[in-house]
Short mmCIF file of C-alpha atoms in Angstrom, two decimals:
data_model
loop_
_atom_site.label_atom_id
_atom_site.label_comp_id
_atom_site.label_asym_id
_atom_site.label_seq_id
_atom_site.Cartn_x
_atom_site.Cartn_y
_atom_site.Cartn_z
CA MET A 1 -6.81 -23.94 -24.38
CA SER A 2 -8.39 -21.08 -26.32
CA SER A 3 -6.07 -18.39 -27.55
CA PRO A 4 -6.41 -14.61 -27.20
CA SER A 5 -7.31 -12.44 -30.13
CA LYS A 6 -4.59 -10.66 -32.08
CA ASP A 7 -5.06 -7.40 -30.21
CA GLY A 8 -4.34 -9.13 -26.90
CA HIS A 9 -7.89 -9.08 -25.54
CA ALA A 10 -9.58 -12.12 -24.14
CA PRO A 11 -12.32 -13.83 -26.16
CA ASN A 12 -15.86 -12.99 -25.10
CA ASP A 13 -16.87 -16.55 -24.29
CA ARG A 14 -14.84 -16.79 -21.11
CA PRO A 15 -16.07 -19.35 -18.56
CA ALA A 16 -18.18 -17.99 -15.73
CA ALA A 17 -16.61 -19.88 -12.85
CA VAL A 18 -13.50 -18.30 -11.37
CA LYS A 19 -12.02 -21.69 -10.55
CA ASP A 20 -11.97 -22.61 -14.24
CA MET A 21 -9.94 -19.61 -15.35
CA GLU A 22 -6.27 -18.88 -15.79
CA VAL A 23 -5.25 -15.26 -15.56
CA ILE A 24 -2.00 -14.46 -17.38
CA ILE A 25 -0.40 -11.20 -16.32
CA PRO A 26 2.19 -9.52 -18.55
CA ASP A 27 5.46 -8.31 -17.04
CA PRO A 28 5.14 -4.58 -16.20
CA ALA A 29 8.69 -4.13 -17.49
CA ARG A 30 7.34 -4.67 -20.99
CA VAL A 31 4.57 -2.12 -20.65
CA PRO A 32 5.60 0.98 -22.63
CA SER A 33 5.47 4.32 -20.85
CA SER A 34 5.18 7.91 -21.94
CA SER A 35 5.51 11.27 -20.27
CA GLY A 36 2.81 12.27 -17.83
CA VAL A 37 0.59 9.59 -16.34
CA VAL A 38 1.37 6.19 -17.79
CA GLU A 39 -1.57 4.25 -19.14
CA SER A 40 -1.19 0.57 -18.33
CA LYS A 41 -2.49 -1.69 -21.05
CA SER A 42 -4.16 -4.77 -19.62
CA MET A 43 -4.14 -8.19 -21.21
CA VAL A 44 -6.19 -10.81 -19.44
CA ASN A 45 -6.48 -14.15 -21.20
CA SER A 46 -9.07 -16.48 -19.70
CA SER A 47 -9.72 -20.04 -20.72
CA SER A 48 -10.61 -23.33 -19.15
CA LEU A 49 -7.58 -25.01 -17.67
CA GLN A 50 -6.29 -28.24 -19.01
CA LYS A 51 -6.69 -31.20 -16.69
CA GLN A 52 -4.68 -30.36 -13.57
CA ASP A 53 -4.52 -31.04 -9.86
CA SER A 54 -7.68 -29.87 -8.14
CA HIS A 55 -5.75 -27.62 -5.73
CA ARG A 56 -4.00 -25.53 -8.35
CA GLY A 57 -6.45 -22.62 -8.54
CA LEU A 58 -5.50 -19.52 -10.48
CA LEU A 59 -1.93 -18.77 -11.53
CA VAL A 60 -0.78 -15.17 -11.42
CA ASP A 61 2.62 -14.35 -12.88
CA ARG A 62 2.80 -10.65 -11.95
CA GLY A 63 0.67 -7.58 -11.99
CA VAL A 64 -2.15 -5.68 -10.36
CA GLY A 65 -5.45 -4.11 -11.23
CA SER A 66 -5.24 -1.37 -13.84
CA PRO A 67 -7.76 1.49 -13.78
CA ARG A 68 -9.23 2.90 -16.95
CA LEU A 69 -7.68 6.22 -17.94
CA VAL A 70 -10.11 8.75 -19.37
CA LYS A 71 -8.87 11.96 -20.97
CA SER A 72 -10.74 15.07 -19.89
CA PRO A 73 -11.47 18.09 -22.12
CA SER A 74 -8.26 19.66 -20.79
CA THR A 75 -5.28 18.31 -22.70
CA SER A 76 -3.19 18.11 -19.53
CA THR A 77 -5.77 16.59 -17.20
CA PHE A 78 -6.78 12.95 -16.87
CA THR A 79 -9.53 11.37 -14.82
CA LEU A 80 -9.04 7.85 -13.51
CA ASP A 81 -12.42 6.12 -13.31
CA THR A 82 -12.14 3.65 -10.44
CA LYS A 83 -15.63 2.18 -10.64
CA PRO A 84 -15.34 -1.51 -11.52
CA ASP A 85 -17.29 -2.50 -14.60
CA SER A 86 -19.32 -5.66 -14.91
CA ASP A 87 -16.60 -7.44 -16.89
CA THR A 88 -13.78 -6.97 -14.41
CA LYS A 89 -15.12 -6.39 -10.91
CA ASN A 90 -15.12 -10.10 -10.02
CA MET A 91 -11.79 -10.97 -11.61
CA MET A 92 -9.03 -11.92 -9.16
CA PRO A 93 -6.85 -10.00 -9.75
CA ALA A 94 -8.72 -7.56 -11.98
CA ALA A 95 -6.19 -6.83 -14.70
CA ALA A 96 -2.55 -6.19 -15.31
CA GLY A 97 0.38 -3.86 -15.20
CA ALA A 98 1.78 -1.43 -12.66
CA VAL A 99 1.61 2.19 -13.77
CA ALA A 100 5.37 2.58 -13.97
CA ALA A 101 7.56 0.65 -16.38
CA ALA A 102 10.20 -1.29 -14.50
CA ALA A 103 12.70 -0.41 -17.22
CA ILE A 104 12.70 3.20 -16.02
CA SER A 105 15.24 3.93 -13.29
CA ASP A 106 13.79 4.27 -9.80
CA GLN A 107 15.73 7.51 -9.37
CA MET A 108 14.15 10.88 -10.12
CA LEU A 109 16.24 12.62 -12.77
CA GLY A 110 16.27 16.10 -14.25
CA PRO A 111 16.68 19.44 -12.44
CA LYS A 112 17.91 19.34 -8.86
CA GLU A 113 14.54 20.31 -7.41
CA ASP A 114 12.88 17.39 -9.21
CA ARG A 115 14.96 14.94 -7.17
CA HIS A 116 13.00 16.01 -4.08
CA LEU A 117 9.25 15.65 -4.06
CA ALA A 118 6.79 17.42 -1.75
CA ILE A 119 3.28 15.98 -1.62
CA VAL A 120 1.22 18.84 -0.20
CA LEU A 121 -2.17 17.76 1.16
CA VAL A 122 -5.19 19.97 0.50
CA GLY A 123 -8.71 19.58 1.84
CA LEU A 124 -11.29 20.45 4.44
CA PRO A 125 -11.01 18.87 7.90
CA ALA A 126 -12.40 15.33 8.33
CA ARG A 127 -11.74 14.35 4.71
CA GLY A 128 -9.11 11.71 5.39
CA LYS A 129 -5.97 13.75 4.67
CA THR A 130 -3.89 12.47 7.60
CA PHE A 131 -4.98 8.88 6.95
CA THR A 132 -3.99 9.22 3.28
CA ALA A 133 -0.68 10.87 4.23
CA ALA A 134 0.21 8.09 6.68
CA LYS A 135 -0.67 5.36 4.19
CA LEU A 136 1.33 6.96 1.37
CA THR A 137 4.30 7.49 3.70
CA ARG A 138 4.24 3.80 4.67
CA TYR A 139 4.09 2.66 1.03
CA LEU A 140 6.96 4.86 -0.16
CA ARG A 141 9.18 3.92 2.78
CA TRP A 142 8.57 0.24 2.08
CA LEU A 143 9.69 0.76 -1.52
CA GLY A 144 12.93 2.25 -0.23
CA HIS A 145 12.23 5.96 -0.75
CA ASP A 146 13.33 8.14 2.16
CA THR A 147 9.94 9.59 3.11
CA LYS A 148 8.77 11.68 6.06
CA HIS A 149 5.34 12.87 7.19
CA PHE A 150 5.21 16.52 8.33
CA ASN A 151 1.95 17.22 10.19
CA VAL A 152 1.38 20.97 10.57
CA GLY A 153 -1.17 20.37 13.34
CA LYS A 154 1.64 19.05 15.54
CA TYR A 155 3.65 22.23 14.91
CA ARG A 156 0.60 24.33 15.81
CA ARG A 157 -0.01 22.46 19.05
CA LEU A 158 3.65 22.72 20.08
CA LYS A 159 3.70 26.50 19.52
CA HIS A 160 0.16 27.53 20.48
CA GLY A 161 -1.14 24.68 22.64
CA THR A 162 -4.09 22.34 22.23
CA ASN A 163 -6.78 24.60 23.67
CA GLN A 164 -7.48 26.69 20.57
CA SER A 165 -11.19 27.19 19.96
CA ALA A 166 -12.90 27.37 16.56
CA ASP A 167 -12.36 31.16 16.54
CA PHE A 168 -8.62 30.56 16.03
CA PHE A 169 -9.49 29.07 12.61
CA ARG A 170 -11.72 31.91 11.35
CA GLY A 171 -10.78 33.42 8.00
CA ASP A 172 -11.47 36.92 9.37
CA ASN A 173 -9.21 36.47 12.40
CA PRO A 174 -5.90 38.09 11.31
CA GLU A 175 -4.00 36.96 14.41
CA GLY A 176 -5.15 33.38 13.96
CA MET A 177 -4.31 33.42 10.25
CA GLU A 178 -0.84 34.80 10.93
CA ALA A 179 -0.19 32.17 13.59
CA ARG A 180 -1.34 29.34 11.31
CA ASN A 181 0.73 30.58 8.38
CA GLU A 182 3.73 30.87 10.68
CA VAL A 183 3.59 27.23 11.79
CA ALA A 184 2.99 26.11 8.21
CA ALA A 185 6.12 27.98 7.15
CA LEU A 186 8.08 26.40 10.01
CA ALA A 187 7.00 22.92 8.93
CA MET A 188 7.88 23.70 5.30
CA GLU A 189 11.31 24.99 6.28
CA ASP A 190 11.96 21.83 8.29
CA MET A 191 10.90 19.68 5.35
CA ILE A 192 13.19 21.52 2.93
CA VAL A 193 16.14 21.23 5.34
CA TRP A 194 15.40 17.52 5.72
CA MET A 195 15.43 17.12 1.94
CA GLN A 196 18.71 19.00 1.62
CA GLU A 197 20.18 16.53 4.12
CA GLY A 198 19.17 13.57 1.96
CA GLY A 199 15.40 13.11 2.28
CA GLN A 200 13.52 12.35 -0.93
CA VAL A 201 9.73 12.61 -0.43
CA GLY A 202 8.09 14.91 2.11
CA ILE A 203 4.36 14.56 2.88
CA PHE A 204 3.11 18.00 4.00
CA ASP A 205 -0.11 17.41 5.95
CA ALA A 206 -2.39 20.41 6.52
CA THR A 207 -5.64 21.85 5.14
CA ASN A 208 -3.79 24.30 2.82
CA SER A 209 -7.29 25.33 1.82
CA THR A 210 -6.59 28.76 0.29
CA ARG A 211 -4.69 29.70 -2.83
CA GLY A 212 -2.71 32.22 -0.77
CA ARG A 213 -1.38 29.50 1.56
CA ARG A 214 -0.48 27.26 -1.40
CA ASN A 215 1.29 30.15 -3.17
CA MET A 216 3.37 30.74 -0.04
CA LEU A 217 4.44 27.09 0.01
CA THR A 218 5.19 27.12 -3.72
CA GLU A 219 7.43 30.17 -3.35
CA MET A 220 9.30 28.54 -0.45
CA ALA A 221 9.84 25.36 -2.50
CA GLU A 222 11.06 27.07 -5.69
CA GLY A 223 14.42 25.67 -6.76
CA LYS A 224 14.45 23.26 -3.82
CA CYS A 225 11.75 20.65 -4.40
CA LYS A 226 8.92 19.76 -6.75
CA ILE A 227 5.40 20.24 -5.33
CA ILE A 228 2.41 18.05 -6.12
CA PHE A 229 -0.86 19.04 -4.43
CA LEU A 230 -2.98 16.10 -3.26
CA GLU A 231 -6.56 17.23 -2.65
CA THR A 232 -9.05 14.97 -0.88
CA ILE A 233 -12.72 15.72 -1.56
CA CYS A 234 -15.63 13.90 0.06
CA ASN A 235 -19.31 14.59 -0.68
CA ASP A 236 -20.81 11.77 1.38
CA PRO A 237 -22.41 13.27 4.54
CA ASN A 238 -22.33 9.92 6.35
CA ILE A 239 -18.57 9.53 5.86
CA ILE A 240 -17.97 13.16 6.87
CA GLU A 241 -20.04 12.67 10.02
CA ARG A 242 -18.12 9.49 10.89
CA ASN A 243 -14.79 11.25 10.36
CA ILE A 244 -15.84 14.23 12.51
CA ARG A 245 -16.71 11.93 15.41
CA LEU A 246 -13.43 10.02 15.04
CA LYS A 247 -11.57 13.34 14.94
CA VAL A 248 -13.16 14.56 18.18
CA GLN A 249 -12.46 11.20 19.85
CA GLN A 250 -8.84 10.87 18.69
CA SER A 251 -7.42 14.35 18.01
CA PRO A 252 -5.04 15.82 20.64
CA ASP A 253 -6.97 19.08 20.13
CA TYR A 254 -9.83 17.61 22.17
CA ALA A 255 -7.89 15.38 24.57
CA GLU A 256 -8.55 17.82 27.42
CA VAL A 257 -12.23 18.33 26.54
CA PRO A 258 -14.19 15.82 28.66
CA ASP A 259 -17.55 16.66 27.07
CA PHE A 260 -17.77 14.97 23.65
CA GLU A 261 -20.73 17.09 22.55
CA ALA A 262 -18.83 20.32 23.36
CA GLY A 263 -15.87 19.10 21.31
CA TYR A 264 -18.21 18.05 18.51
CA ARG A 265 -19.84 21.51 18.35
CA ASP A 266 -16.44 23.23 18.38
CA PHE A 267 -15.11 21.06 15.55
CA LYS A 268 -18.26 21.70 13.48
CA SER A 269 -17.69 25.43 13.97
CA ARG A 270 -14.05 25.03 12.92
CA LEU A 271 -15.20 23.17 9.81
CA ASP A 272 -17.67 25.97 8.98
CA ASN A 273 -14.85 28.51 9.21
CA TYR A 274 -12.73 26.53 6.73
CA GLU A 275 -15.65 26.03 4.32
CA LYS A 276 -16.19 29.79 4.07
CA VAL A 277 -12.71 30.41 2.64
CA TYR A 278 -12.01 27.09 0.90
CA GLU A 279 -10.57 27.32 -2.63
CA PRO A 280 -10.19 24.03 -4.57
CA VAL A 281 -6.86 23.40 -6.27
CA GLU A 282 -6.75 24.58 -9.87
CA GLU A 283 -3.08 25.49 -10.11
CA GLY A 284 0.19 23.64 -10.62
CA SER A 285 0.63 19.88 -10.51
CA TYR A 286 -2.15 18.18 -8.60
CA ILE A 287 -4.00 14.97 -7.84
CA LYS A 288 -7.64 15.20 -6.77
CA MET A 289 -9.18 12.24 -4.91
CA ILE A 290 -12.96 12.63 -5.20
CA ASP A 291 -15.19 10.36 -3.10
CA MET A 292 -12.51 7.67 -3.00
CA VAL A 293 -12.71 6.80 0.70
CA SER A 294 -15.89 4.72 0.49
CA GLY A 295 -14.25 2.04 -1.62
CA HIS A 296 -17.26 2.04 -3.97
CA GLY A 297 -15.93 4.00 -6.91
CA GLY A 298 -15.00 7.65 -7.07
CA GLN A 299 -12.60 9.60 -9.25
CA ILE A 300 -8.99 10.64 -9.33
CA GLN A 301 -8.18 13.70 -11.42
CA VAL A 302 -4.56 14.16 -12.39
CA ASN A 303 -3.11 17.39 -13.80
CA ASN A 304 0.43 18.09 -14.99
CA ILE A 305 1.89 14.94 -13.41
CA SER A 306 5.03 13.44 -14.93
CA GLY A 307 7.81 11.15 -13.82
CA TYR A 308 8.20 7.63 -12.57
CA LEU A 309 7.67 8.13 -8.84
CA PRO A 310 4.65 10.48 -9.21
CA GLY A 311 3.15 7.86 -11.53
CA ARG A 312 3.57 5.17 -8.91
CA ILE A 313 1.97 7.43 -6.30
CA VAL A 314 -1.07 7.99 -8.54
CA PHE A 315 -1.42 4.26 -9.13
CA PHE A 316 -1.19 3.49 -5.42
CA LEU A 317 -3.85 6.08 -4.57
CA VAL A 318 -6.18 4.69 -7.25
CA ASN A 319 -6.16 1.32 -5.51
CA THR A 320 -6.52 2.35 -1.85
CA HIS A 321 -9.75 2.58 0.13
CA LEU A 322 -10.96 2.38 3.73
CA THR A 323 -13.20 -0.69 3.58
CA PRO A 324 -12.49 -2.71 6.77
CA ARG A 325 -11.29 -6.25 6.08
CA PRO A 326 -8.79 -8.71 7.55
CA ILE A 327 -5.66 -10.00 5.82
CA LEU A 328 -4.29 -13.25 7.24
CA LEU A 329 -0.59 -14.00 6.77
CA THR A 330 0.92 -17.42 7.46
CA ARG A 331 3.86 -19.53 6.44
CA HIS A 332 3.25 -22.91 4.88
CA GLY A 333 3.19 -25.94 7.16
CA GLU A 334 6.55 -27.43 8.04
CA SER A 335 8.18 -29.01 4.95
CA LEU A 336 10.68 -31.85 4.65
CA ASP A 337 13.40 -29.28 3.84
CA ASN A 338 12.51 -27.40 7.03
CA VAL A 339 13.15 -30.60 8.95
CA ARG A 340 16.47 -31.09 7.15
CA GLY A 341 17.50 -27.45 7.62
CA ARG A 342 17.81 -26.85 3.87
CA ILE A 343 16.91 -23.54 2.25
CA GLY A 344 14.80 -23.18 -0.88
CA GLY A 345 13.71 -26.38 -2.55
CA ASP A 346 10.20 -27.52 -3.37
CA THR A 347 9.49 -30.42 -1.05
CA VAL A 348 6.18 -31.66 0.34
CA LEU A 349 4.98 -31.17 3.91
CA SER A 350 6.23 -33.11 6.90
CA GLU A 351 3.74 -34.87 9.17
CA ALA A 352 3.64 -31.78 11.39
CA GLY A 353 3.06 -29.64 8.30
CA GLU A 354 0.11 -31.78 7.26
CA VAL A 355 -1.39 -31.42 10.75
CA TYR A 356 -1.02 -27.63 10.49
CA ALA A 357 -2.71 -27.59 7.09
CA LYS A 358 -5.78 -29.25 8.65
CA LYS A 359 -5.76 -26.91 11.65
CA LEU A 360 -5.41 -23.91 9.35
CA ALA A 361 -8.37 -25.06 7.26
CA LYS A 362 -10.58 -25.29 10.36
CA PHE A 363 -9.43 -21.86 11.54
CA VAL A 364 -10.00 -20.15 8.18
CA GLU A 365 -13.37 -21.79 7.56
CA LYS A 366 -14.54 -20.68 11.02
CA ARG A 367 -12.99 -17.18 10.90
CA LEU A 368 -14.27 -16.40 7.40
CA LYS A 369 -17.49 -18.40 7.39
CA ASN A 370 -19.56 -15.30 6.59
CA GLU A 371 -17.08 -13.89 4.06
CA LYS A 372 -18.23 -15.37 0.77
CA ALA A 373 -15.89 -13.17 -1.30
CA ALA A 374 -12.72 -14.10 0.60
CA SER A 375 -9.84 -15.75 -1.26
CA ILE A 376 -6.71 -17.82 -0.55
CA TRP A 377 -3.40 -16.72 -2.10
CA THR A 378 -0.37 -19.01 -2.24
CA SER A 379 2.97 -19.16 -3.98
CA THR A 380 3.48 -21.66 -6.81
CA LEU A 381 5.65 -23.94 -4.62
CA GLN A 382 3.97 -27.13 -3.52
CA ARG A 383 4.47 -26.63 0.21
CA THR A 384 2.13 -23.60 0.15
CA VAL A 385 -0.30 -25.20 -2.30
CA LEU A 386 -0.50 -28.31 -0.13
CA THR A 387 -1.00 -26.18 3.00
CA ALA A 388 -3.97 -24.48 1.32
CA SER A 389 -5.40 -27.71 -0.10
CA PRO A 390 -7.67 -28.66 2.87
CA ILE A 391 -9.31 -25.20 2.93
CA ALA A 392 -12.73 -25.53 1.31
CA GLY A 393 -15.22 -22.97 0.05
CA PHE A 394 -12.88 -20.23 -1.17
CA PRO A 395 -11.12 -19.64 -4.52
CA LYS A 396 -7.35 -20.15 -4.49
CA ILE A 397 -4.86 -18.06 -6.44
CA GLN A 398 -1.20 -18.85 -7.01
CA TRP A 399 1.23 -15.93 -7.32
CA ARG A 400 4.78 -16.45 -8.56
CA ALA A 401 5.52 -13.18 -6.78
CA LEU A 402 4.81 -15.01 -3.49
CA ASP A 403 7.51 -17.65 -4.12
CA GLU A 404 10.29 -17.80 -1.52
CA ILE A 405 13.44 -15.72 -1.99
CA ASN A 406 15.55 -17.31 -4.75
CA ALA A 407 18.66 -18.77 -3.11
CA GLY A 408 20.38 -19.24 -6.47
CA VAL A 409 23.34 -21.64 -6.35
CA CYS A 410 22.71 -22.08 -2.61
CA ASP A 411 19.27 -23.60 -3.16
CA GLY A 412 18.97 -26.88 -1.28
CA MET A 413 22.02 -26.26 0.93
CA THR A 414 22.11 -25.86 4.70
CA TYR A 415 23.64 -22.73 6.22
CA GLU A 416 26.44 -24.90 7.63
CA GLU A 417 27.23 -26.13 4.11
CA ILE A 418 27.28 -22.55 2.83
CA LYS A 419 29.59 -21.51 5.69
CA LYS A 420 31.95 -24.40 4.93
CA ASN A 421 31.96 -24.31 1.13
CA MET A 422 31.28 -20.60 0.45
CA PRO A 423 32.68 -18.72 3.47
CA GLU A 424 32.81 -15.36 1.67
CA GLU A 425 29.16 -15.60 0.70
CA TYR A 426 28.24 -16.64 4.23
CA GLU A 427 30.01 -13.60 5.70
CA SER A 428 28.56 -11.22 3.11
CA ARG A 429 25.05 -12.37 3.95
CA LYS A 430 25.74 -12.17 7.67
CA ASN A 431 26.99 -8.58 7.35
CA ASP A 432 24.04 -7.24 5.29
CA LYS A 433 21.07 -9.56 4.95
CA LEU A 434 18.92 -6.82 3.41
CA ARG A 435 21.13 -6.16 0.38
CA TYR A 436 22.92 -9.50 0.10
CA ARG A 437 22.02 -11.28 -3.13
CA TYR A 438 22.55 -15.01 -3.41
CA PRO A 439 24.74 -15.88 -6.44
CA ARG A 440 22.29 -16.21 -9.36
CA GLY A 441 19.53 -15.53 -6.85
CA GLU A 442 17.80 -12.66 -5.05
CA SER A 443 18.18 -10.22 -2.18
CA TYR A 444 15.48 -9.01 0.20
CA LEU A 445 15.35 -5.79 -1.81
CA ASP A 446 14.64 -7.84 -4.93
CA VAL A 447 11.82 -9.59 -3.08
CA ILE A 448 10.29 -6.25 -2.08
CA GLN A 449 10.30 -5.04 -5.68
CA ARG A 450 8.52 -8.14 -6.97
CA LEU A 451 5.98 -7.96 -4.11
CA GLU A 452 4.76 -4.48 -5.04
CA PRO A 453 1.97 -5.86 -7.30
CA VAL A 454 0.85 -8.08 -4.42
CA ILE A 455 0.69 -5.06 -2.07
CA ILE A 456 -1.31 -3.05 -4.60
CA GLU A 457 -3.72 -5.94 -5.06
CA LEU A 458 -4.08 -6.41 -1.29
CA GLU A 459 -4.89 -2.70 -0.98
CA ARG A 460 -7.44 -3.01 -3.78
CA GLN A 461 -9.26 -6.01 -2.30
CA ARG A 462 -12.47 -5.35 -0.37
CA ALA A 463 -12.85 -8.88 0.98
CA PRO A 464 -10.57 -10.85 3.32
CA VAL A 465 -7.46 -12.51 1.90
CA VAL A 466 -5.44 -15.40 3.35
CA VAL A 467 -1.81 -15.29 2.17
CA ILE A 468 0.10 -18.57 2.55
CA SER A 469 3.72 -17.96 1.66
CA HIS A 470 7.31 -18.18 2.90
CA GLN A 471 9.48 -16.63 5.60
CA ALA A 472 11.35 -13.98 3.59
CA VAL A 473 8.25 -13.01 1.59
CA LEU A 474 6.04 -12.71 4.67
CA ARG A 475 8.69 -10.66 6.45
CA ALA A 476 8.53 -8.17 3.59
CA LEU A 477 4.71 -8.12 3.47
CA TYR A 478 4.41 -7.77 7.24
CA ALA A 479 6.93 -4.92 7.25
CA TYR A 480 4.67 -2.99 4.87
CA PHE A 481 1.61 -3.23 7.10
CA ALA A 482 3.55 -2.70 10.34
CA ASP A 483 5.59 0.20 8.88
CA ARG A 484 8.88 -1.42 9.85
CA PRO A 485 12.19 0.02 8.54
CA LEU A 486 13.81 -1.79 5.62
CA ASN A 487 16.89 -2.82 7.60
CA GLU A 488 14.68 -4.69 10.10
CA ILE A 489 12.91 -6.83 7.48
CA PRO A 490 15.41 -9.75 7.36
CA HIS A 491 15.23 -10.07 11.16
CA ILE A 492 11.45 -10.00 11.71
CA GLU A 493 10.25 -13.09 13.55
CA MET A 494 7.95 -15.12 11.33
CA PRO A 495 7.40 -18.48 13.08
CA LEU A 496 5.93 -21.58 11.51
CA HIS A 497 2.34 -22.63 12.29
CA THR A 498 1.30 -19.11 13.31
CA ILE A 499 -1.33 -16.82 11.76
CA ILE A 500 -0.87 -13.04 11.77
CA GLU A 501 -4.18 -11.26 11.23
CA ILE A 502 -3.86 -7.72 9.89
CA GLN A 503 -7.07 -5.72 10.29
CA MET A 504 -7.26 -2.82 7.82
CA GLY A 505 -9.77 -0.03 8.12
CA VAL A 506 -10.50 3.61 8.83
CA THR A 507 -8.71 3.61 12.19
CA GLY A 508 -5.47 2.25 10.70
CA VAL A 509 -3.80 -1.15 10.85
CA HIS A 510 -4.16 -3.53 13.82
CA GLU A 511 -2.67 -6.97 14.38
CA LYS A 512 -3.53 -10.24 16.14
CA ARG A 513 -1.50 -13.48 16.27
CA TYR A 514 -2.79 -17.04 16.56
CA LYS A 515 -0.35 -19.87 17.25
CA LEU A 516 -2.09 -23.07 16.15
CA MET A 517 0.73 -25.49 17.07
#
């Protein structure tokens, strides 16, 4: 195998075919960090594999795509260029390293107000603010951060009804402005109270399109929480038009308007009123997402951002987009240890498991026949690799992060054997499956932490992905897409020989299930 150069970069004569490459991802825990936005150094070593089994595919230890960080003329502002270059856009995964060093504590330290974070959305209507807020809320909850989405539009509708015309949103309508500021203040007060009762991250969803409104929120938050403004900017008229039509179709503001064209004209007038008074964010700590929704490049500008959790938020936003694509989740075919009732292990498939592998191959090849860029992800354990083996026509990638939960000293035992020989461990697991850690093994919370690079990479992908993994791992992945609470994860039904199709796109996340056996 060829070796990397001394500076850690791959040699230039890398093989062209993806199937002949091995991507080695460094552990993010070893990536040094600094104050402000953390720049993740990528090291991708590619070389032809030594003679191996034909079904091995790529091996991924850990890690996710890392955007290039470009310093702007302002010493405190950075621009993240998310356009893939010709050297990396076809790599799977693209590069390495989560933005936050794992060695840093996952708790926000410093002044009391810094332990509570308010992400305040900014932007004109139909720019994807609510979609971004919902996605960020789901991600942070999955990581274990107590996060809540506060939508000011809901407060407005509760207090003033849903039948407000575009005139209510005029900048020269003092009564309308006072009413809108009042409901924004109510939502902010509720968010601060929620934080004081233990909440960590509040997502404040409104246009907040004037400096005066943002100053009001900043004054209310002083000494209570740290504010980061998240501004969404879109300059693509086609995307704006699509979003306007979706807004008229789906917003409660137009639920009682039977005439779509009348609702469309009213929303366009509302948008005109906001555009007349709109003031882009230039103050405080902020993140600007510029033309990111298309999934074909764009920019993120970051100003005065510091801390571990804000860094993770930036990195997540860099990798998200709205390109519709399916993600297929399935357990491996039945293994010999499944038949024996033993946990862990690394056995081959049973006869039924081999039948499922063939059925899965037919399903995938038919479902994704027109998706040339699709890929198959497995764990490194042979029961998933063997399940993927009959699938032809797509590259296969092995992730150690997709390996089953580590059962430690209990690996290879049945639950009856654990109950008999280790009754205290059996009871501890029974009482709290989420936090219970097998001796010398893992807990579900450990699994979630190691799956974060997989989630980021799934968000980054623009083509379909088939994930063939294990029960505990797929419970955690499914919980992310379905926005299920952490305490439910160990109890989510994840049957053998069943495919869960997650459809991701502009209208959110939708699910279908296919039971093949």
